[in-house]
Amino acid sequence: MFSDADMEARRWLRDMMGEAGLNATIDGVGNVFGASPNPGPALLIGSHSDTQPRGGWLDGALGVIYGLEVARSLGENQATSHLAIDAVAWADEEGSYLSCLGSQSFCGVLSPEEEISAANHAGETAEQAIARVGLTDVERVRLDTTRHVGYLEAHIEQGPKLEESGDVIGVVTSIVGIRTLHITFSGQQNHAGTTPMDRRSDAAVALFGYAVTLGEQLSELAGPTTVWTFGNARLDPGTESIIAGRADLVLQFRDPTDDVLDRFEQAAFAHAEQAAGSGPVDVSVKRARGPIPPTKMDDHLQAHIARAAEGRIPGRWVHMPSAAGHDPMILSDHIPCAMVFIPSIDGISHDFAENTSDEDIVMGCRVLADAAATIMS
Amino acid sequence: MFSDADMEARRWLRDMMGEAGLNATIDGVGNVFGASPNPGPALLIGSHSDTQPRGGWLDGALGVIYGLEVARSLGENQATSHLAIDAVAWADEEGSYLSCLGSQSFCGVLSPEEEISAANHAGETAEQAIARVGLTDVERVRLDTTRHVGYLEAHIEQGPKLEESGDVIGVVTSIVGIRTLHITFSGQQNHAGTTPMDRRSDAAVALFGYAVTLGEQLSELAGPTTVWTFGNARLDPGTESIIAGRADLVLQFRDPTDDVLDRFEQAAFAHAEQAAGSGPVDVSVKRARGPIPPTKMDDHLQAHIARAAEGRIPGRWVHMPSAAGHDPMILSDHIPCAMVFIPSIDGISHDFAENTSDEDIVMGCRVLADAAATIMS
């Protein structure tokens, strides 16, 4: 985000939006915005154009080009040329500086303090990056609730479910909530030779047992799409001849419902209490900052997408939650949102190998355009 | 080892040995050696004078002073003044440069290549350190099998067993063997949100399960004094939103018998094969370099120590293995060895808090002197 190549791509996109007849601009936070010259109400369609390091060609960019293409193609058709489609490419959804920077700015929920404190890996803040690319004094596009009646975003699934079920379109029901817990095991560091087994307070053994038993409990508590991950574990001091005195475990879990997230959290706390009570090692659990609540997509917009999918590919579409985060997590607090997924080959994403068949890419855009037309009609 | 303070202590010890009537020298590898002027056969008594960073005052140093004191006190007693007791303080038992450097040199099993390659944390090699303290051209004391009939070493237990049983003396039966295994779990790194649970090949989950199940098996296979430790575990990449594609676990185990060590090793390999066969993650086990075989102490010398202990503190001594390594691991290949343990308060060692009651310290030296006298009579 905000690299020379990124800004060159944004200027290219702005020019393409202009050629499509939109009033195109790069706003003060890097969002590329193409406003239809037609009077409102307007439907906003787009995605983000940034991705991860070594990410693929579809993540984000696909939905941006869909927005442009839907605006252009509806404009070319006499039956729909009166409809107002505003196209957008959000800045920094992936959070090189701050996750959903562009959509936060658009919704007016981004404070100047956040722009000053949010920094990339090299230590450059969002404010500095914006100054570097010459956008400091450029106006920011804001959500206009008198004009914008909804937001649609298409995206690759980034997972294997559509491919496995043989469906071409996923109508996103919600974006999963994410919570992270930090679990700390406090035992007694000691000599690995001279400390008998029955005298040990081994934080590593406590961590392994906790993870295995909690994992079994979570399997029982999970909903149909819940995922959970022990993404990190560290032993201290972590050398072969010393019994670990401390160990740290990170558990992240995602589900479309607060109900499951609550159950998981309760299980992690309860099992920590139980483990600490029955063993020699103290176990404590802390919630990480910034849990992400589940975000429901708008039922009315979903119904339009489902109808469009059924029209194009009868029986080959499904309702599904999104297991990854997207800009509608921000936007849906302010404007009705819906999302369209198309398949990811082998479920791969955030990798150069990310891909989708040409046929599926074309079909995704057709369904999105059909839905946009019926929503606005 | 080889610091200014260390060399000052060695010179002080050499002078004390001289005052006790021994022919004292610091040899070319840093060993402080006090040879009795009496003709052989001679009994060698001592320990090492180096310890760990932040180590305590007794580790090693206690046994060195015992050697000096036994040589001095037997020399002062007319009934024993004809006996030859050679006192020694070995260099670098703890391995700042190379474990048991001094006793390896003494036994003639240390190659010049090892001295050139063995380096401390600062990157200084043993050869460079020896040159820095001016010992390069100094002669090295060698084991003289026509003179030395045995080696005795006293040491703090460094564990809680004597304190718990209420015994004052441990007659060491053997020094435990140590083996280390590196267990690697190879799964598939993936997105923690979009990868469904049934599609995962999670190296972290495999590691936790392996450690718990193997730990239960090892409990069944253990001898009365076996210890085992999972001292390190690492997940790769080790971040909360990514399923670990690789995980590494270190298992060390110690026992006085090869039989138990073999059983443990077999269990670790067998469980890896079973886990890899039944789960989505590949598991491989590698033996670490330099396993340490169990070292049996000499029965004849043990019997003398046991008799001496029974004479001083009837019923308040035990036979026990040493769970930590000591110079007799090297020496016993060349000369009969035995060790005397005295209690460690709270089992603490390698820490400033390391301590033993004055009463126990005195009793340990009395038992050692009595044993030395009967061995040589």
mmCIF file of N, CA and C in Angstrom, chain A residues 123-211:
data_model
loop_
_atom_site.group_PDB
_atom_site.id
_atom_site.type_symbol
_atom_site.label_atom_id
_atom_site.label_comp_id
_atom_site.label_asym_id
_atom_site.label_seq_id
_atom_site.Cartn_x
_atom_site.Cartn_y
_atom_site.Cartn_z
ATOM 1 N N GLY A 123 7.967 1.131 9.825
ATOM 2 C CA GLY A 123 7.834 2.198 10.808
ATOM 3 C C GLY A 123 7.228 3.477 10.255
ATOM 4 N N GLU A 124 6.850 3.473 8.985
ATOM 5 C CA GLU A 124 6.211 4.659 8.410
ATOM 6 C C GLU A 124 4.741 4.686 8.825
ATOM 7 N N THR A 125 4.260 5.826 9.314
ATOM 8 C CA THR A 125 2.858 5.894 9.718
ATOM 9 C C THR A 125 1.977 6.165 8.498
ATOM 10 N N ALA A 126 0.664 5.903 8.663
ATOM 11 C CA ALA A 126 -0.281 6.175 7.582
ATOM 12 C C ALA A 126 -0.238 7.654 7.222
ATOM 13 N N GLU A 127 -0.154 8.509 8.229
ATOM 14 C CA GLU A 127 -0.100 9.951 7.972
ATOM 15 C C GLU A 127 1.124 10.306 7.113
ATOM 16 N N GLN A 128 2.278 9.701 7.459
ATOM 17 C CA GLN A 128 3.503 9.972 6.695
ATOM 18 C C GLN A 128 3.390 9.453 5.259
ATOM 19 N N ALA A 129 2.790 8.251 5.122
ATOM 20 C CA ALA A 129 2.660 7.670 3.785
ATOM 21 C C ALA A 129 1.749 8.542 2.914
ATOM 22 N N ILE A 130 0.678 9.011 3.509
ATOM 23 C CA ILE A 130 -0.268 9.866 2.777
ATOM 24 C C ILE A 130 0.424 11.157 2.332
ATOM 25 N N ALA A 131 1.283 11.694 3.209
ATOM 26 C CA ALA A 131 2.046 12.897 2.847
ATOM 27 C C ALA A 131 3.043 12.572 1.730
ATOM 28 N N ARG A 132 3.716 11.406 1.850
ATOM 29 C CA ARG A 132 4.731 11.024 0.862
ATOM 30 C C ARG A 132 4.149 10.927 -0.545
ATOM 31 N N VAL A 133 2.911 10.399 -0.647
ATOM 32 C CA VAL A 133 2.325 10.246 -1.983
ATOM 33 C C VAL A 133 1.509 11.476 -2.390
ATOM 34 N N GLY A 134 1.594 12.536 -1.581
ATOM 35 C CA GLY A 134 1.011 13.827 -1.983
ATOM 36 C C GLY A 134 -0.498 13.924 -1.810
ATOM 37 N N LEU A 135 -1.061 13.164 -0.858
ATOM 38 C CA LEU A 135 -2.516 13.159 -0.691
ATOM 39 C C LEU A 135 -2.991 13.921 0.549
ATOM 40 N N THR A 136 -2.043 14.534 1.281
ATOM 41 C CA THR A 136 -2.412 15.142 2.559
ATOM 42 C C THR A 136 -3.567 16.137 2.433
ATOM 43 N N ASP A 137 -3.498 16.988 1.423
ATOM 44 C CA ASP A 137 -4.522 18.035 1.322
ATOM 45 C C ASP A 137 -5.656 17.674 0.370
ATOM 46 N N VAL A 138 -5.679 16.414 -0.063
ATOM 47 C CA VAL A 138 -6.728 15.983 -0.985
ATOM 48 C C VAL A 138 -7.980 15.608 -0.190
ATOM 49 N N GLU A 139 -9.121 16.023 -0.690
ATOM 50 C CA GLU A 139 -10.391 15.753 -0.025
ATOM 51 C C GLU A 139 -10.646 14.253 0.107
ATOM 52 N N ARG A 140 -11.371 13.864 1.138
ATOM 53 C CA ARG A 140 -11.727 12.462 1.305
ATOM 54 C C ARG A 140 -13.191 12.242 0.923
ATOM 55 N N VAL A 141 -13.419 11.173 0.189
ATOM 56 C CA VAL A 141 -14.795 10.830 -0.177
ATOM 57 C C VAL A 141 -15.482 10.245 1.055
ATOM 58 N N ARG A 142 -16.674 10.692 1.323
ATOM 59 C CA ARG A 142 -17.429 10.211 2.489
ATOM 60 C C ARG A 142 -18.702 9.524 2.035
ATOM 61 N N LEU A 143 -19.140 8.607 2.842
ATOM 62 C CA LEU A 143 -20.437 7.970 2.629
ATOM 63 C C LEU A 143 -21.521 9.045 2.610
ATOM 64 N N ASP A 144 -22.376 8.970 1.593
ATOM 65 C CA ASP A 144 -23.492 9.915 1.480
ATOM 66 C C ASP A 144 -24.774 9.101 1.596
ATOM 67 N N THR A 145 -25.348 9.084 2.788
ATOM 68 C CA THR A 145 -26.505 8.206 3.003
ATOM 69 C C THR A 145 -27.739 8.702 2.256
ATOM 70 N N THR A 146 -27.683 9.931 1.728
ATOM 71 C CA THR A 146 -28.803 10.376 0.893
ATOM 72 C C THR A 146 -28.670 9.814 -0.519
ATOM 73 N N ARG A 147 -27.455 9.328 -0.841
ATOM 74 C CA ARG A 147 -27.221 8.798 -2.187
ATOM 75 C C ARG A 147 -27.039 7.269 -2.160
ATOM 76 N N HIS A 148 -26.176 6.772 -1.240
ATOM 77 C CA HIS A 148 -25.778 5.355 -1.262
ATOM 78 C C HIS A 148 -26.793 4.490 -0.533
ATOM 79 N N VAL A 149 -27.403 3.582 -1.259
ATOM 80 C CA VAL A 149 -28.438 2.732 -0.648
ATOM 81 C C VAL A 149 -27.907 1.347 -0.302
ATOM 82 N N GLY A 150 -26.711 1.032 -0.762
ATOM 83 C CA GLY A 150 -26.153 -0.278 -0.427
ATOM 84 C C GLY A 150 -24.759 -0.437 -1.000
ATOM 85 N N TYR A 151 -24.050 -1.460 -0.494
ATOM 86 C CA TYR A 151 -22.692 -1.755 -0.974
ATOM 87 C C TYR A 151 -22.600 -3.232 -1.311
ATOM 88 N N LEU A 152 -22.103 -3.538 -2.511
ATOM 89 C CA LEU A 152 -21.875 -4.931 -2.919
ATOM 90 C C LEU A 152 -20.377 -5.144 -3.134
ATOM 91 N N GLU A 153 -19.895 -6.299 -2.664
ATOM 92 C CA GLU A 153 -18.492 -6.635 -2.912
ATOM 93 C C GLU A 153 -18.408 -8.085 -3.355
ATOM 94 N N ALA A 154 -17.689 -8.316 -4.446
ATOM 95 C CA ALA A 154 -17.390 -9.684 -4.860
ATOM 96 C C ALA A 154 -15.942 -10.000 -4.488
ATOM 97 N N HIS A 155 -15.696 -11.267 -4.174
ATOM 98 C CA HIS A 155 -14.353 -11.649 -3.721
ATOM 99 C C HIS A 155 -14.160 -13.131 -3.998
ATOM 100 N N ILE A 156 -12.920 -13.543 -4.198
ATOM 101 C CA ILE A 156 -12.657 -14.980 -4.209
ATOM 102 C C ILE A 156 -12.898 -15.515 -2.796
ATOM 103 N N GLU A 157 -13.328 -16.792 -2.746
ATOM 104 C CA GLU A 157 -13.677 -17.373 -1.446
ATOM 105 C C GLU A 157 -12.476 -17.441 -0.505
ATOM 106 N N GLN A 158 -11.287 -17.711 -1.059
ATOM 107 C CA GLN A 158 -10.059 -17.905 -0.259
ATOM 108 C C GLN A 158 -10.094 -19.195 0.547
ATOM 109 N N GLY A 159 -11.014 -20.075 0.245
ATOM 110 C CA GLY A 159 -11.114 -21.359 0.925
ATOM 111 C C GLY A 159 -11.616 -22.379 -0.088
ATOM 112 N N PRO A 160 -11.779 -23.640 0.341
ATOM 113 C CA PRO A 160 -12.070 -24.718 -0.614
ATOM 114 C C PRO A 160 -13.542 -25.104 -0.720
ATOM 115 N N LYS A 161 -14.449 -24.412 -0.016
ATOM 116 C CA LYS A 161 -15.810 -24.955 0.097
ATOM 117 C C LYS A 161 -16.578 -24.968 -1.229
ATOM 118 N N LEU A 162 -16.522 -23.865 -1.982
ATOM 119 C CA LEU A 162 -17.251 -23.835 -3.261
ATOM 120 C C LEU A 162 -16.701 -24.903 -4.205
ATOM 121 N N GLU A 163 -15.380 -24.987 -4.259
ATOM 122 C CA GLU A 163 -14.776 -25.994 -5.130
ATOM 123 C C GLU A 163 -15.246 -27.393 -4.742
ATOM 124 N N GLU A 164 -15.276 -27.660 -3.429
ATOM 125 C CA GLU A 164 -15.658 -28.996 -2.969
ATOM 126 C C GLU A 164 -17.122 -29.305 -3.242
ATOM 127 N N SER A 165 -17.983 -28.310 -3.085
ATOM 128 C CA SER A 165 -19.418 -28.569 -3.283
ATOM 129 C C SER A 165 -19.804 -28.465 -4.756
ATOM 130 N N GLY A 166 -18.888 -27.939 -5.583
ATOM 131 C CA GLY A 166 -19.180 -27.814 -7.010
ATOM 132 C C GLY A 166 -20.039 -26.604 -7.332
ATOM 133 N N ASP A 167 -20.167 -25.697 -6.362
ATOM 134 C CA ASP A 167 -20.961 -24.490 -6.606
ATOM 135 C C ASP A 167 -20.095 -23.389 -7.214
ATOM 136 N N VAL A 168 -20.736 -22.469 -7.909
ATOM 137 C CA VAL A 168 -20.002 -21.403 -8.584
ATOM 138 C C VAL A 168 -20.100 -20.077 -7.831
ATOM 139 N N ILE A 169 -21.197 -19.907 -7.102
ATOM 140 C CA ILE A 169 -21.430 -18.643 -6.395
ATOM 141 C C ILE A 169 -21.731 -18.924 -4.922
ATOM 142 N N GLY A 170 -21.082 -18.155 -4.043
ATOM 143 C CA GLY A 170 -21.435 -18.156 -2.638
ATOM 144 C C GLY A 170 -22.111 -16.838 -2.301
ATOM 145 N N VAL A 171 -23.318 -16.906 -1.746
ATOM 146 C CA VAL A 171 -23.992 -15.697 -1.265
ATOM 147 C C VAL A 171 -23.639 -15.581 0.214
ATOM 148 N N VAL A 172 -22.864 -14.564 0.549
ATOM 149 C CA VAL A 172 -22.302 -14.484 1.899
ATOM 150 C C VAL A 172 -23.381 -14.064 2.894
ATOM 151 N N THR A 173 -23.546 -14.864 3.915
ATOM 152 C CA THR A 173 -24.559 -14.588 4.930
ATOM 153 C C THR A 173 -24.024 -13.662 6.018
ATOM 154 N N SER A 174 -22.727 -13.811 6.308
ATOM 155 C CA SER A 174 -22.124 -12.995 7.366
ATOM 156 C C SER A 174 -20.612 -13.137 7.273
ATOM 157 N N ILE A 175 -19.931 -12.197 7.880
ATOM 158 C CA ILE A 175 -18.476 -12.305 8.012
ATOM 159 C C ILE A 175 -18.210 -12.750 9.440
ATOM 160 N N VAL A 176 -17.387 -13.795 9.581
ATOM 161 C CA VAL A 176 -17.208 -14.384 10.911
ATOM 162 C C VAL A 176 -16.611 -13.388 11.898
ATOM 163 N N GLY A 177 -16.979 -13.553 13.159
ATOM 164 C CA GLY A 177 -16.312 -12.845 14.233
ATOM 165 C C GLY A 177 -15.014 -13.567 14.573
ATOM 166 N N ILE A 178 -14.050 -12.814 15.074
ATOM 167 C CA ILE A 178 -12.744 -13.391 15.431
ATOM 168 C C ILE A 178 -12.393 -12.977 16.851
ATOM 169 N N ARG A 179 -12.036 -13.958 17.661
ATOM 170 C CA ARG A 179 -11.515 -13.643 19.002
ATOM 171 C C ARG A 179 -10.210 -14.385 19.217
ATOM 172 N N THR A 180 -9.327 -13.778 19.958
ATOM 173 C CA THR A 180 -8.032 -14.384 20.251
ATOM 174 C C THR A 180 -7.801 -14.366 21.755
ATOM 175 N N LEU A 181 -7.322 -15.503 22.289
ATOM 176 C CA LEU A 181 -6.992 -15.605 23.711
ATOM 177 C C LEU A 181 -5.509 -15.916 23.865
ATOM 178 N N HIS A 182 -4.905 -15.282 24.850
ATOM 179 C CA HIS A 182 -3.512 -15.578 25.194
ATOM 180 C C HIS A 182 -3.515 -16.359 26.503
ATOM 181 N N ILE A 183 -3.002 -17.574 26.450
ATOM 182 C CA ILE A 183 -3.031 -18.448 27.619
ATOM 183 C C ILE A 183 -1.615 -18.619 28.131
ATOM 184 N N THR A 184 -1.424 -18.309 29.412
ATOM 185 C CA THR A 184 -0.091 -18.352 30.004
ATOM 186 C C THR A 184 -0.029 -19.425 31.083
ATOM 187 N N PHE A 185 1.027 -20.244 31.031
ATOM 188 C CA PHE A 185 1.250 -21.326 31.984
ATOM 189 C C PHE A 185 2.462 -20.954 32.827
ATOM 190 N N SER A 186 2.267 -20.852 34.134
ATOM 191 C CA SER A 186 3.357 -20.437 35.016
ATOM 192 C C SER A 186 3.721 -21.575 35.951
ATOM 193 N N GLY A 187 4.861 -22.210 35.682
ATOM 194 C CA GLY A 187 5.341 -23.299 36.520
ATOM 195 C C GLY A 187 6.624 -22.901 37.218
ATOM 196 N N GLN A 188 7.550 -23.848 37.342
ATOM 197 C CA GLN A 188 8.810 -23.577 38.023
ATOM 198 C C GLN A 188 9.949 -24.074 37.144
ATOM 199 N N GLN A 189 10.778 -23.129 36.686
ATOM 200 C CA GLN A 189 11.962 -23.514 35.911
ATOM 201 C C GLN A 189 12.882 -24.344 36.789
ATOM 202 N N ASN A 190 13.433 -25.434 36.214
ATOM 203 C CA ASN A 190 14.278 -26.298 37.021
ATOM 204 C C ASN A 190 15.178 -27.167 36.152
ATOM 205 N N HIS A 191 16.109 -27.876 36.808
ATOM 206 C CA HIS A 191 17.100 -28.728 36.147
ATOM 207 C C HIS A 191 16.410 -29.977 35.600
ATOM 208 N N ALA A 192 16.607 -30.257 34.308
ATOM 209 C CA ALA A 192 15.936 -31.382 33.660
ATOM 210 C C ALA A 192 16.502 -32.733 34.089
ATOM 211 N N GLY A 193 17.627 -32.730 34.808
ATOM 212 C CA GLY A 193 18.194 -33.996 35.260
ATOM 213 C C GLY A 193 17.861 -34.290 36.706
ATOM 214 N N THR A 194 18.028 -33.310 37.566
ATOM 215 C CA THR A 194 17.975 -33.565 39.002
ATOM 216 C C THR A 194 16.593 -33.345 39.612
ATOM 217 N N THR A 195 15.635 -32.887 38.827
ATOM 218 C CA THR A 195 14.291 -32.671 39.363
ATOM 219 C C THR A 195 13.417 -33.886 39.052
ATOM 220 N N PRO A 196 13.050 -34.670 40.083
ATOM 221 C CA PRO A 196 12.245 -35.868 39.841
ATOM 222 C C PRO A 196 10.898 -35.495 39.205
ATOM 223 N N MET A 197 10.308 -36.445 38.492
ATOM 224 C CA MET A 197 9.067 -36.172 37.764
ATOM 225 C C MET A 197 7.961 -35.698 38.701
ATOM 226 N N ASP A 198 7.891 -36.265 39.909
ATOM 227 C CA ASP A 198 6.784 -35.917 40.803
ATOM 228 C C ASP A 198 7.021 -34.606 41.539
ATOM 229 N N ARG A 199 8.155 -33.967 41.285
ATOM 230 C CA ARG A 199 8.429 -32.682 41.912
ATOM 231 C C ARG A 199 8.352 -31.543 40.897
ATOM 232 N N ARG A 200 7.931 -31.838 39.699
ATOM 233 C CA ARG A 200 7.992 -30.841 38.645
ATOM 234 C C ARG A 200 6.736 -29.977 38.556
ATOM 235 N N SER A 201 6.954 -28.760 38.150
ATOM 236 C CA SER A 201 5.867 -27.864 37.790
ATOM 237 C C SER A 201 6.218 -27.373 36.387
ATOM 238 N N ASP A 202 5.931 -28.247 35.412
ATOM 239 C CA ASP A 202 6.441 -28.111 34.043
ATOM 240 C C ASP A 202 5.412 -27.390 33.168
ATOM 241 N N ALA A 203 5.742 -26.163 32.787
ATOM 242 C CA ALA A 203 4.796 -25.349 32.009
ATOM 243 C C ALA A 203 4.551 -25.947 30.626
ATOM 244 N N ALA A 204 5.546 -26.644 30.071
ATOM 245 C CA ALA A 204 5.375 -27.239 28.739
ATOM 246 C C ALA A 204 4.348 -28.361 28.789
ATOM 247 N N VAL A 205 4.480 -29.245 29.763
ATOM 248 C CA VAL A 205 3.534 -30.356 29.900
ATOM 249 C C VAL A 205 2.120 -29.812 30.110
ATOM 250 N N ALA A 206 2.013 -28.755 30.917
ATOM 251 C CA ALA A 206 0.701 -28.153 31.158
ATOM 252 C C ALA A 206 0.117 -27.592 29.867
ATOM 253 N N LEU A 207 0.950 -26.931 29.077
ATOM 254 C CA LEU A 207 0.472 -26.358 27.806
ATOM 255 C C LEU A 207 -0.010 -27.453 26.858
ATOM 256 N N PHE A 208 0.792 -28.505 26.697
ATOM 257 C CA PHE A 208 0.406 -29.573 25.766
ATOM 258 C C PHE A 208 -0.942 -30.182 26.183
ATOM 259 N N GLY A 209 -1.067 -30.478 27.474
ATOM 260 C CA GLY A 209 -2.297 -31.094 27.960
ATOM 261 C C GLY A 209 -3.500 -30.182 27.797
ATOM 262 N N TYR A 210 -3.290 -28.902 28.080
ATOM 263 C CA TYR A 210 -4.383 -27.929 27.936
ATOM 264 C C TYR A 210 -4.855 -27.863 26.495
ATOM 265 N N ALA A 211 -3.898 -27.770 25.575
ATOM 266 C CA ALA A 211 -4.253 -27.621 24.159
ATOM 267 C C ALA A 211 -5.014 -28.848 23.662
#
